[in-house]
Amino acid sequence: MRAVTEISNNHEFSMRIRKVLQGTLMPFIAILIALAIGAVILIAANFNPLQAYQAMYLGAFADFSSFTEVLLDATPLICIGVGLAVAFRCGIWNIGGEGQFYAGAVTGTAIALYAPALPGWILLPLVLVGGAAGGALWAMLAGYLKTRFGANEVVTTVMLNYVAIIATSYLVSGPMIEPRGTYPQTAQIPDGARLPLIMPPTRLNLGFIIALLLAVGLYLLIFKSSTGYAIRAVGINPEAAHYAGIQVKKNILLAMAISGGAAGLGGAMQIAGVTYRLFQQISPGFGFTAIAVSLLVNNNPLGIILAGILFGGLSTGARLMQMNAGVPAVLVNVIQGLVILSVVAFGAYRILTMEREE
Amino acid sequence: MDVAVILAFVSGILAATWRMATPLIYASVGEVFAERSGVINLGLEGIMLVGAFNAYTAAFYSGSLWLGLLAALFTGVLLGLLFAFFTVTIKANQIVVGTAFNLAGSGISGFLFESIFLKSNYSSLGIPTFNDLSFPFLTKIPYLGDILFHYNILVYITVLLVPLASFVLYKTAFGLAVRSVGAHPKAADTMGISVSRMRYICVVIGSVLTALGGATLTLAFANQFVEDMTSGRGFIALAAVVFGGWTPWGATAASLLFGVFYALQLRVQAMNSVLLPYQFLQVLPYVATVLALISVRHRAGSPKALGVPYRS
C-alpha cells in the first residue's frame, strides 16, 4: 500500500499506451502474418510470392483509377461488415451476410424494374430503402428462428444464404429475366434508379459515401446510444442483461434487423451503383469476406471502414494478380481465413498475459 | 401413374438416399464426439472440402484410392489438432475459428486445385472411383437389391462405424469420460480426467471422420474435385447432430433424412418431364435443414458445456 498513486498512475498509463498500440498495430501484424503464410503456400504451388504480391499491390494501388476500383469493392464490404459488427456485438453469429446482400439486391432490383415511372428522387431512395428492408427481413427470419425455436443461427443463416442464392438464380432465369433475353439476368434498371457517379470517368458512385455514413451512424448507434448499450449488454451476458431488465429477444431481433438491413442496402447499392442489373453471381463472396473485415477490427464500425478498404484492395489486387501473374485469385480466401486466425491468436495471447499479470 | 411407376420412383429415391447421406453420416457421427466433449466444430465445411481435395490429389498421383483415403485421414488429424489448438489450448471463440477454417479451407483447396490441376495439361482430371459391390443373390432382389445391396465400400463402412461409435460413446470408460467432459468439465477434472486431452481427442475424431466424409465425395461419388463441391454439407452435418439429439444413431437417422432430399433432387432432375424449375429441387436440402432445426425444440440432449472453453 506504499507507493500508491504515482506508481499506479504510471502503470495505468503504460498499460493504456500498450493497449492503444496493440489495438492499432494488431490488425496490421495479423495481415502480415497471413501474407507470410500465404507466401509459403505460393512457394509450395510453384509461384514467386514477391512477383505475386507485387502484381496484387499494383493491381490495387498503381494509380488513382485502380484505387477507385478498390473503393468500389470496399463499399459492399463496409456495408455488410458494419451490419455484421452489430450482430456480433449482440453475440449473434450472423454468417448470413451473403444471403442478406442477395435479398437486398433482389428487392432493390424489383422496385427499380417494376416502378420505373416514378421520378428519380423518389425511385432511388425507394430502391435503397427497399433493399435494406429486404435484407432486414431475411436476417430477422434467422433471428426469429433463434429466439422462437432456439435454432442455431450459424446453421440457419448459412442455409438461408443458399436459399437466397438459389432463389436469385431462379428469379433471373424465370420471372425476372429480361424481355427477349436469353442470358439469366434482368433488364437494366432505369436511369432514375441509379446512384450518381461522383468522380467520372471512374465508376466510383454515391454508394461509397453512403457506406461511410452508414459506418459512422452504426458506430454512434452501438457505442453512443442506449439502444447500442442494450445490444452490447445482451452480447456480453444475456442472462445478466435479462436480470437488468433488458429484453433479450427483442434486442436480438433488432440487431439482426440492423445487420441484415445494412447488408441489404449494400446489395441494392451494388445494383444501383455498379452492375445496373441483377444476375446470378452478383456477389463474389462479399458476405464471407465481410466476416473477416469485421473481426479484424474487433467489430468496430469505424475500423471497418479501413478494414473494408484493405480487403477491397486485396480482392481487386487479386483479380489483377490472376490476370497478370497467373496466380489464382482465390488465394485471397486463404488470406482472409489466416487473418481471422491471427487475430484470434493475438486476442488469446493478450488474455493469457493479462491473466498472468493479475 | 400406375403402381409400378410409383414403386420404381420411390425405390429410385431410396436407392440414392444412403449414398447421398454417407458424407453426412461420417461428418455428423464424428461431430457427435466433438460436441459431446464440449467443442462445437463449425469448421466442418472447410475440413470436408480439404479432405475431399487431398484425397483426390493423392489418388490422382498415386493411382490408389486407398492412399487417397489415407491422405484424407492425415488431413483430418492435422486440421483437428489445429482446430483443437485454437479452441482448447488458447480457448478462442469456437465459432470464429470455425468460420476462419471454412474461409481458409475453401480458399486453399480452390487455390491448389486451380494452380496444380487446371494450369496443367492433363488429358483428364478424372480418377477411377470405388466400384459398387455386388453381392451374390442379394443384389438381384427386386427393389431391395437396389436399395440396400449396390453400394461402394465407403457406404458400407457406415454400417460398422455407427454401432461402433455408439458403443464407444456409451459402453466404454473412454465414452463416459467424453460425456462427462462435455457435461461437467469441472467434475471430470476433479475426477482426474484431463479435459483438454479428451477434447483434443474428440475434435480429432470429428475432424478425421469429416475429412473421410469429404473423401467419399471425390473417391466414390464424383470422379474429380470441384471447387466448393461440399456446398453446405458440413453445415447440414452440424444440423444433423442437433436434430439427432447428439447421439450417433440419431445423427445417422437425421443424415438419412437429409439424404432423402438430396436423392429426390437427383431423381426428379434425372426425369425428363421436368415439372418444376430445378432450383425448387436444389433448395430442398437447405430448407429441410432449417425445418429440422426448428422442429427440435427440446434442448435436452445438448451437452451442458457445449461451446464453453474450460478454464481450470
XYZ file of C-alpha atoms in Angstrom:
670
model
C 0.000 0.000 0.000
C 3.013 2.313 -0.044
C 3.888 3.557 -3.441
C 0.309 4.381 -4.166
C -0.793 6.894 -6.731
C 2.356 7.624 -8.662
C 3.215 4.074 -9.484
C -0.323 3.017 -10.185
C -0.780 6.049 -12.421
C 2.400 5.175 -14.216
C 1.345 1.598 -14.550
C -2.095 2.568 -15.801
C -0.554 4.942 -18.321
C 1.819 2.368 -19.739
C -0.973 -0.205 -19.836
C -3.077 2.248 -21.761
C -0.338 3.061 -24.250
C 0.199 -0.615 -24.750
C -3.497 -1.221 -25.278
C -3.756 1.508 -27.912
C -0.621 0.269 -29.630
C -1.866 -3.291 -29.603
C -5.264 -2.180 -30.824
C -3.905 -0.337 -33.849
C -0.885 -2.492 -34.599
C -2.566 -5.824 -34.160
C -4.623 -5.779 -37.383
C -1.516 -4.902 -39.403
C 0.551 -7.623 -37.812
C -2.284 -10.068 -38.386
C -2.323 -9.176 -42.091
C 1.457 -9.508 -42.307
C 1.366 -12.947 -40.723
C -1.398 -14.023 -43.109
C 0.565 -12.723 -46.106
C 3.687 -14.506 -44.875
C 1.871 -17.840 -44.615
C 0.295 -17.059 -47.996
C 3.823 -16.685 -49.374
C 4.700 -20.162 -48.153
C 1.612 -21.525 -49.919
C 2.581 -19.637 -53.086
C 6.066 -21.142 -52.995
C 4.587 -24.596 -52.436
C 2.411 -24.100 -55.523
C 5.461 -23.041 -57.514
C 4.777 -19.307 -57.739
C 7.151 -16.483 -56.934
C 5.498 -14.805 -53.928
C 7.256 -11.464 -54.472
C 6.022 -11.322 -58.045
C 2.520 -12.360 -56.989
C 2.282 -9.799 -54.201
C 3.733 -7.105 -56.407
C 1.075 -7.809 -59.038
C -1.526 -7.706 -56.303
C -0.239 -4.404 -54.940
C -0.022 -2.802 -58.352
C -3.494 -4.048 -59.213
C -4.928 -2.196 -56.255
C -2.762 0.861 -55.770
C -0.884 1.501 -59.021
C -2.778 4.684 -59.814
C -5.808 6.637 -58.792
C -8.253 4.940 -61.112
C -7.374 1.478 -59.841
C -7.758 2.808 -56.309
C -11.321 3.912 -57.125
C -11.973 0.279 -58.096
C -10.729 -0.698 -54.650
C -13.221 1.701 -53.076
C -15.917 0.206 -55.292
C -15.106 -3.239 -53.886
C -14.853 -1.821 -50.377
C -18.387 -0.379 -50.487
C -20.308 -3.670 -50.104
C -17.687 -4.958 -47.649
C -18.180 -1.908 -45.428
C -21.982 -2.147 -45.600
C -22.117 -5.843 -44.786
C -19.216 -5.570 -42.319
C -20.770 -2.850 -40.155
C -24.015 -4.805 -40.164
C -22.252 -7.959 -39.024
C -20.491 -5.937 -36.329
C -23.860 -5.056 -34.787
C -24.920 -8.718 -34.740
C -21.539 -9.908 -33.436
C -21.649 -7.262 -30.690
C -25.023 -8.710 -29.706
C -23.486 -12.192 -29.520
C -25.352 -13.358 -32.629
C -23.126 -15.108 -35.143
C -24.730 -13.925 -38.321
C -22.893 -15.770 -41.111
C -25.705 -14.820 -43.463
C -24.387 -11.517 -44.806
C -24.142 -13.082 -48.254
C -27.809 -14.105 -48.332
C -28.953 -10.782 -46.882
C -26.942 -8.989 -49.563
C -28.748 -11.049 -52.219
C -32.115 -10.352 -50.586
C -31.396 -6.622 -50.781
C -30.209 -6.853 -54.366
C -33.367 -8.715 -55.388
C -35.812 -6.337 -53.699
C -33.896 -3.279 -54.903
C -33.936 -4.553 -58.477
C -37.620 -5.460 -58.291
C -38.545 -1.949 -57.156
C -36.366 -0.340 -59.825
C -37.818 -2.506 -62.587
C -41.460 -2.512 -61.620
C -41.888 1.144 -60.676
C -39.772 2.839 -63.365
C -42.278 5.644 -63.892
C -41.509 7.223 -60.530
C -39.282 10.312 -60.602
C -35.659 9.625 -59.687
C -35.741 11.476 -56.395
C -38.370 9.029 -55.179
C -37.274 5.928 -57.074
C -33.634 5.800 -55.973
C -34.348 6.238 -52.236
C -37.125 3.688 -52.582
C -34.717 1.201 -54.166
C -32.207 1.675 -51.349
C -34.764 1.549 -48.539
C -36.455 -1.423 -50.162
C -33.127 -3.233 -50.429
C -32.411 -2.567 -46.765
C -35.874 -3.818 -45.842
C -35.397 -6.987 -47.881
C -32.086 -7.738 -46.185
C -33.510 -6.905 -42.761
C -36.447 -9.279 -43.183
C -34.195 -12.072 -44.443
C -31.949 -11.675 -41.385
C -34.878 -11.375 -38.987
C -36.111 -14.742 -40.206
C -32.953 -16.322 -38.758
C -33.309 -14.122 -35.668
C -36.890 -15.283 -35.215
C -35.926 -18.944 -35.644
C -33.340 -18.431 -32.913
C -35.495 -16.562 -30.407
C -38.623 -18.651 -31.027
C -37.206 -22.144 -31.596
C -33.630 -21.908 -30.352
C -32.314 -22.790 -33.823
C -28.549 -22.229 -34.052
C -28.164 -19.040 -36.089
C -24.880 -20.093 -37.654
C -26.507 -23.051 -39.377
C -29.750 -21.242 -40.267
C -28.008 -18.170 -41.698
C -25.750 -20.382 -43.826
C -28.759 -22.350 -45.068
C -30.589 -19.096 -45.820
C -27.544 -17.984 -47.835
C -28.025 -20.976 -50.101
C -31.768 -20.376 -50.289
C -31.271 -16.707 -51.261
C -28.648 -17.519 -53.891
C -30.764 -20.300 -55.407
C -33.875 -18.088 -55.325
C -31.941 -15.368 -57.166
C -30.837 -17.897 -59.744
C -34.487 -18.879 -60.245
C -35.733 -15.288 -60.460
C -33.187 -14.091 -63.009
C -33.719 -17.127 -65.234
C -37.509 -17.140 -64.883
C -39.885 -14.476 -63.608
C -37.446 -11.550 -63.744
C -35.478 -12.421 -66.877
C -35.025 -9.517 -69.278
C -37.635 -9.327 -72.014
C -36.475 -11.108 -75.170
C -33.251 -12.005 -73.328
C -31.528 -15.345 -73.263
C -28.959 -14.774 -70.533
C -30.070 -15.382 -66.936
C -30.188 -11.717 -65.971
C -32.747 -8.969 -65.541
C -33.169 -5.933 -67.761
C -31.101 -2.865 -66.903
C -32.639 -0.658 -64.251
C -33.837 2.798 -65.388
C -31.546 5.824 -65.080
C -33.661 7.240 -62.270
C -32.788 4.275 -60.064
C -29.022 4.624 -60.485
C -26.623 6.119 -57.957
C -24.883 9.212 -59.384
C -21.181 8.907 -60.209
C -19.066 11.150 -58.022
C -15.791 11.059 -59.916
C -16.374 10.432 -63.599
C -14.907 8.832 -65.606
C -14.277 6.365 -62.765
C -17.119 4.115 -61.642
C -16.981 5.465 -58.084
C -20.502 6.483 -57.045
C -22.508 7.891 -54.200
C -22.752 4.383 -52.733
C -19.288 4.712 -51.211
C -20.277 7.914 -49.392
C -23.457 6.249 -48.150
C -21.402 3.315 -46.864
C -19.168 5.729 -44.929
C -22.199 7.466 -43.426
C -23.682 4.102 -42.523
C -20.480 3.127 -40.715
C -20.413 6.365 -38.730
C -24.117 6.036 -37.970
C -23.787 2.487 -36.702
C -20.702 3.446 -34.680
C -22.790 6.085 -32.907
C -25.637 3.631 -32.507
C -23.514 0.876 -30.970
C -21.258 2.960 -28.735
C -23.159 6.171 -28.017
C -26.822 5.227 -27.719
C -28.868 3.366 -25.148
C -30.067 1.007 -27.878
C -26.471 0.109 -28.622
C -25.764 -0.292 -24.934
C -28.600 -2.801 -24.624
C -27.428 -4.685 -27.716
C -23.880 -4.917 -26.344
C -25.131 -5.940 -22.910
C -27.002 -8.866 -24.465
C -23.834 -9.814 -26.318
C -21.657 -9.758 -23.239
C -24.004 -11.708 -20.987
C -27.609 -12.356 -21.981
C -28.609 -13.600 -18.550
C -27.227 -10.584 -16.753
C -28.868 -8.335 -19.347
C -32.162 -10.086 -18.734
C -31.922 -9.501 -14.977
C -31.033 -5.882 -15.637
C -34.400 -5.533 -17.360
C -33.189 -5.655 -20.953
C -35.436 -7.546 -23.361
C -33.009 -10.071 -24.764
C -35.136 -11.468 -27.598
C -36.229 -8.041 -28.770
C -32.621 -6.883 -28.930
C -31.531 -9.981 -30.811
C -34.230 -9.364 -33.424
C -33.278 -5.685 -33.585
C -29.588 -6.485 -34.019
C -30.416 -8.947 -36.784
C -32.669 -6.381 -38.484
C -29.910 -3.758 -38.434
C -27.364 -6.335 -39.535
C -29.433 -7.584 -42.459
C -30.606 -4.076 -43.311
C -27.027 -2.894 -43.771
C -26.190 -5.924 -45.923
C -29.391 -5.470 -47.939
C -28.561 -1.813 -48.528
C -25.180 -2.987 -49.786
C -26.938 -5.351 -52.190
C -29.277 -2.669 -53.524
C -26.359 -0.239 -53.940
C -24.401 -2.852 -55.881
C -27.293 -2.928 -58.373
C -27.943 0.815 -58.335
C -24.285 1.822 -58.473
C -22.225 -0.861 -60.182
C -23.991 -3.584 -62.170
C -27.314 -1.835 -63.044
C -28.925 -5.250 -63.300
C -29.351 -8.432 -61.299
C -27.719 -11.719 -62.294
C -26.740 -14.973 -60.604
C -23.275 -14.212 -59.252
C -23.979 -10.678 -58.115
C -21.649 -11.224 -55.148
C -18.231 -12.867 -55.390
C -18.481 -13.709 -51.695
C -18.697 -10.214 -50.180
C -20.748 -11.648 -47.315
C -17.984 -14.010 -46.251
C -15.129 -11.556 -46.709
C -17.080 -9.093 -44.573
C -16.843 -11.508 -41.638
C -13.058 -11.209 -41.730
C -13.364 -7.444 -42.197
C -15.416 -7.043 -39.045
C -13.452 -9.476 -36.891
C -10.133 -7.923 -37.903
C -11.003 -4.662 -36.155
C -12.857 -6.179 -33.222
C -16.281 -5.314 -34.679
C -15.742 -1.560 -34.567
C -17.658 0.206 -37.394
C -15.057 2.958 -37.786
C -12.279 0.407 -38.024
C -14.370 -1.471 -40.576
C -14.039 1.459 -42.998
C -10.277 0.904 -43.102
C -10.501 -2.876 -42.977
C -13.061 -2.805 -45.788
C -10.762 -0.719 -47.971
C -7.871 -3.034 -47.141
C -9.822 -6.160 -48.088
C -11.290 -4.387 -51.093
C -7.677 -3.795 -52.111
C -6.860 -7.454 -51.582
C -9.708 -8.637 -53.831
C -9.159 -6.002 -56.518
C -5.442 -6.728 -56.404
C -6.026 -10.464 -56.517
C -8.044 -10.180 -59.731
C -5.156 -8.312 -61.355
C -2.701 -10.813 -59.879
C -4.628 -13.589 -61.601
C -4.619 -11.704 -64.906
C -1.003 -10.558 -64.848
C 0.864 -13.200 -62.860
C -1.453 -16.174 -63.400
C -1.914 -16.714 -59.667
C -5.455 -17.891 -58.812
C -7.336 -15.055 -57.096
C -8.995 -17.476 -54.708
C -5.776 -17.220 -52.662
C -7.475 -14.222 -51.057
C -9.896 -16.548 -49.243
C -6.943 -18.314 -47.627
C -5.534 -14.977 -46.530
C -8.896 -13.970 -45.055
C -9.083 -17.161 -43.029
C -5.498 -16.752 -41.848
C -6.155 -13.133 -40.859
C -9.007 -14.263 -38.613
C -6.847 -16.971 -37.044
C -4.018 -14.484 -36.394
C -6.433 -12.044 -34.780
C -7.801 -14.867 -32.649
C -4.309 -15.928 -31.608
C -3.438 -12.347 -30.665
C -6.611 -11.984 -28.631
C -5.901 -15.207 -26.792
C -2.301 -14.145 -26.175
C -3.499 -10.858 -24.727
C -5.928 -12.598 -22.390
C -3.240 -15.010 -21.273
C -0.764 -12.211 -20.499
C -3.472 -10.272 -18.678
C -4.268 -13.322 -16.588
C -0.600 -13.639 -15.744
C -0.371 -10.006 -14.695
C -3.404 -10.327 -12.470
C -49.452 -43.187 -62.707
C -49.694 -46.850 -62.042
C -48.248 -48.682 -59.105
C -45.161 -49.929 -60.888
C -44.138 -46.388 -61.829
C -44.600 -45.124 -58.306
C -42.714 -48.112 -56.888
C -39.871 -47.500 -59.299
C -39.805 -43.819 -58.382
C -39.786 -44.447 -54.639
C -37.224 -47.214 -54.818
C -35.144 -44.979 -57.071
C -35.124 -42.305 -54.404
C -34.385 -44.757 -51.622
C -31.599 -46.274 -53.698
C -29.820 -42.911 -53.792
C -30.608 -41.930 -50.207
C -27.958 -43.882 -48.367
C -25.314 -42.888 -50.884
C -26.192 -39.207 -50.594
C -26.324 -39.481 -46.804
C -22.908 -41.126 -46.478
C -20.712 -37.991 -46.287
C -23.215 -36.554 -43.807
C -23.120 -39.717 -41.700
C -19.319 -39.670 -41.451
C -19.198 -35.989 -40.548
C -22.129 -35.920 -38.157
C -21.149 -39.062 -36.251
C -17.660 -37.584 -35.842
C -19.077 -34.257 -34.763
C -21.182 -36.034 -32.122
C -17.894 -36.885 -30.384
C -16.570 -33.318 -30.612
C -19.807 -31.796 -29.338
C -20.268 -34.407 -26.630
C -16.846 -33.383 -25.330
C -17.944 -29.732 -25.346
C -16.467 -28.389 -28.586
C -18.619 -27.288 -31.494
C -16.609 -27.500 -34.695
C -18.141 -25.043 -37.130
C -15.242 -25.611 -39.481
C -16.639 -28.935 -40.732
C -17.376 -27.482 -44.157
C -13.781 -26.379 -44.654
C -12.334 -29.617 -43.269
C -14.588 -31.711 -45.503
C -13.531 -29.693 -48.530
C -9.805 -30.038 -47.820
C -10.323 -33.743 -47.091
C -12.040 -34.154 -50.452
C -9.257 -32.293 -52.231
C -6.354 -34.095 -50.570
C -7.961 -37.491 -51.114
C -8.427 -36.629 -54.780
C -4.868 -35.341 -55.188
C -3.328 -38.382 -53.519
C -5.482 -40.756 -55.549
C -4.739 -38.865 -58.767
C -0.975 -39.068 -58.398
C -0.658 -42.484 -56.761
C -3.443 -44.198 -58.643
C -4.534 -45.758 -55.381
C -7.896 -44.949 -53.842
C -6.727 -46.330 -50.520
C -3.852 -43.862 -50.436
C -6.476 -41.212 -51.150
C -8.357 -42.283 -48.045
C -5.113 -42.267 -46.066
C -4.449 -38.704 -47.217
C -7.901 -37.664 -46.029
C -7.212 -39.337 -42.703
C -3.960 -37.428 -42.204
C -5.691 -34.223 -43.277
C -8.315 -34.827 -40.638
C -5.722 -35.428 -37.924
C -3.772 -32.273 -38.773
C -6.776 -29.975 -39.113
C -8.310 -31.460 -35.977
C -5.154 -30.774 -33.979
C -5.074 -27.226 -35.352
C -8.724 -26.617 -34.507
C -8.220 -28.038 -31.015
C -5.119 -25.898 -30.520
C -7.137 -22.762 -31.200
C -10.292 -23.717 -29.342
C -8.967 -25.843 -26.460
C -5.433 -24.666 -25.774
C -5.769 -20.953 -26.410
C -9.531 -21.006 -25.761
C -10.523 -18.901 -28.748
C -14.159 -18.456 -29.728
C -15.200 -21.694 -31.436
C -17.495 -20.002 -33.939
C -14.851 -17.531 -35.061
C -12.229 -20.249 -35.501
C -14.732 -22.399 -37.389
C -15.521 -19.526 -39.735
C -11.821 -18.991 -40.384
C -11.456 -22.703 -41.161
C -14.276 -22.533 -43.694
C -12.841 -19.490 -45.458
C -9.318 -20.879 -45.496
C -10.474 -24.394 -46.424
C -12.437 -23.158 -49.405
C -9.534 -20.908 -50.370
C -6.688 -23.395 -50.082
C -8.488 -26.248 -51.854
C -9.626 -23.928 -54.637
C -6.212 -22.317 -54.947
C -4.291 -25.577 -55.093
C -6.807 -27.157 -57.455
C -6.523 -24.232 -59.855
C -2.764 -23.924 -59.640
C -1.919 -27.642 -59.714
C -4.618 -29.180 -61.898
C -6.284 -26.525 -64.021
C -2.976 -24.998 -65.107
C -1.519 -28.319 -66.201
C -2.335 -30.035 -69.450
C -3.613 -33.286 -68.037
C -5.713 -35.009 -70.643
C -8.169 -35.997 -67.964
C -8.695 -34.908 -64.398
C -10.819 -37.951 -63.624
C -9.802 -40.719 -61.249
C -11.227 -44.221 -61.020
C -13.692 -44.432 -58.149
C -14.612 -47.127 -55.655
C -16.813 -49.589 -57.505
C -20.210 -50.624 -56.316
C -20.006 -54.013 -54.691
C -22.299 -56.693 -55.906
C -23.498 -59.438 -53.637
C -24.403 -62.852 -54.947
C -28.163 -63.250 -54.968
C -28.885 -60.214 -52.733
C -28.184 -57.544 -55.338
C -30.690 -59.206 -57.645
C -33.660 -58.997 -55.272
C -36.126 -56.615 -56.934
C -36.218 -53.146 -55.310
C -34.475 -54.290 -52.117
C -31.337 -55.102 -54.084
C -31.279 -51.565 -55.444
C -31.964 -50.001 -52.091
C -29.529 -51.977 -49.948
C -27.050 -54.011 -51.948
C -25.457 -51.977 -54.692
C -23.159 -49.502 -52.982
C -19.417 -48.977 -52.775
C -17.333 -49.914 -49.770
C -17.335 -46.407 -48.288
C -21.101 -46.550 -47.922
C -20.967 -49.949 -46.219
C -18.309 -48.796 -43.772
C -21.044 -46.696 -42.145
C -22.763 -49.959 -41.157
C -19.777 -50.655 -38.925
C -18.998 -47.071 -37.997
C -22.290 -46.104 -36.425
C -22.713 -49.032 -33.996
C -19.033 -48.770 -33.147
C -19.353 -45.057 -32.386
C -22.424 -45.711 -30.279
C -20.680 -48.498 -28.403
C -17.601 -46.383 -27.704
C -19.663 -43.440 -26.526
C -21.995 -45.374 -24.222
C -20.304 -48.619 -23.197
C -16.674 -47.740 -22.635
C -14.748 -45.820 -19.995
C -13.496 -43.565 -22.757
C -17.051 -42.723 -23.802
C -18.016 -41.972 -20.236
C -15.044 -39.627 -19.953
C -16.071 -37.890 -23.207
C -19.599 -37.318 -21.984
C -18.515 -36.153 -18.552
C -16.062 -33.660 -20.019
C -18.844 -32.176 -22.130
C -21.448 -32.129 -19.387
C -19.489 -31.271 -16.239
C -15.877 -30.437 -17.103
C -15.114 -29.290 -13.583
C -16.330 -32.529 -12.062
C -14.458 -34.545 -14.671
C -11.328 -32.554 -13.919
C -11.715 -33.267 -10.223
C -12.017 -36.961 -11.022
C -8.629 -36.814 -12.688
C -9.796 -36.734 -16.305
C -7.809 -34.308 -18.442
C -10.434 -32.063 -20.043
C -8.014 -30.747 -22.652
C -6.795 -34.162 -23.667
C -10.305 -35.560 -24.059
C -11.358 -32.557 -26.125
C -8.287 -32.826 -28.334
C -9.032 -36.494 -28.988
C -12.703 -35.868 -29.741
C -12.065 -32.900 -32.031
C -9.562 -35.027 -33.947
C -12.057 -37.928 -34.191
C -14.639 -35.494 -35.575
C -12.210 -33.908 -37.965
C -10.915 -37.252 -39.277
C -14.409 -38.583 -39.936
C -15.388 -35.301 -41.597
C -12.337 -35.402 -43.869
C -13.193 -39.023 -44.750
C -16.736 -37.877 -45.485
C -15.210 -35.353 -47.858
C -13.123 -38.124 -49.414
C -16.278 -40.076 -50.231
C -17.310 -37.147 -52.447
C -14.231 -37.369 -54.658
C -13.306 -41.056 -54.370
C -16.763 -42.582 -54.695
C -19.397 -40.167 -55.995
C -17.767 -37.709 -58.354
C -14.548 -38.795 -60.019
C -12.818 -35.477 -59.608
C -12.577 -32.454 -57.355
C -14.800 -29.425 -57.993
C -14.305 -26.137 -56.140
C -16.644 -25.776 -53.154
C -18.132 -29.156 -54.012
C -19.293 -29.765 -50.432
C -21.881 -26.994 -50.935
C -23.037 -26.755 -47.345
C -22.764 -30.425 -46.355
C -20.557 -29.516 -43.393
C -23.276 -27.270 -42.027
C -26.012 -29.782 -42.782
C -23.983 -32.344 -40.793
C -23.949 -29.902 -37.870
C -27.725 -29.670 -38.094
C -27.923 -33.485 -38.221
C -26.080 -33.644 -34.890
C -28.656 -31.352 -33.272
C -31.634 -32.998 -34.979
C -30.266 -36.383 -33.974
C -30.098 -35.391 -30.315
C -26.289 -35.648 -30.092
C -26.224 -39.442 -30.487
C -24.541 -41.452 -33.266
C -27.748 -43.262 -34.216
C -29.768 -40.053 -34.125
C -27.246 -38.194 -36.257
C -27.296 -41.087 -38.729
C -31.076 -41.086 -38.927
C -31.045 -37.327 -39.479
C -28.384 -37.710 -42.177
C -30.515 -40.321 -43.935
C -33.479 -37.960 -43.782
C -31.451 -35.187 -45.411
C -30.195 -37.819 -47.837
C -33.785 -38.352 -48.994
C -33.974 -34.712 -50.089
C -30.688 -34.926 -51.976
C -31.923 -38.128 -53.618
C -35.264 -36.574 -54.519
C -33.404 -33.720 -56.141
C -31.229 -36.085 -58.182
C -34.121 -38.288 -59.140
C -36.502 -35.588 -60.302
C -33.720 -33.795 -62.140
C -32.923 -37.014 -63.964
C -36.505 -37.413 -65.152
C -37.007 -35.650 -68.415
C -40.528 -34.494 -67.761
C -39.484 -31.525 -65.680
C -42.412 -30.338 -63.639
C -40.542 -27.696 -61.696
C -37.616 -25.367 -62.329
C -34.539 -27.157 -60.994
C -33.939 -24.514 -58.341
C -37.015 -25.708 -56.456
C -35.323 -29.075 -56.043
C -31.875 -27.675 -55.463
C -33.128 -25.733 -52.457
C -34.710 -28.779 -50.760
C -31.824 -29.961 -48.536
C -31.284 -26.443 -47.212
C -34.942 -25.834 -46.407
C -35.221 -29.291 -44.865
C -32.244 -28.492 -42.637
C -33.848 -25.314 -41.328
C -37.153 -27.118 -40.735
C -35.342 -29.917 -38.912
C -33.589 -27.430 -36.648
C -36.793 -25.680 -35.637
C -38.641 -28.928 -35.057
C -36.317 -29.952 -32.225
C -37.444 -27.612 -29.519
C -36.289 -29.642 -26.577
C -32.653 -28.908 -25.876
C -32.369 -31.862 -23.514
C -29.688 -33.687 -25.452
C -27.414 -30.691 -25.720
C -24.130 -31.168 -23.817
C -24.151 -28.657 -20.984
C -20.670 -27.262 -21.564
C -21.044 -27.101 -25.371
C -19.095 -24.194 -26.809
C -17.605 -23.120 -23.485
C -13.792 -23.206 -23.180
C -12.683 -24.810 -19.933
C -10.593 -22.751 -17.523
C -9.376 -24.755 -14.572
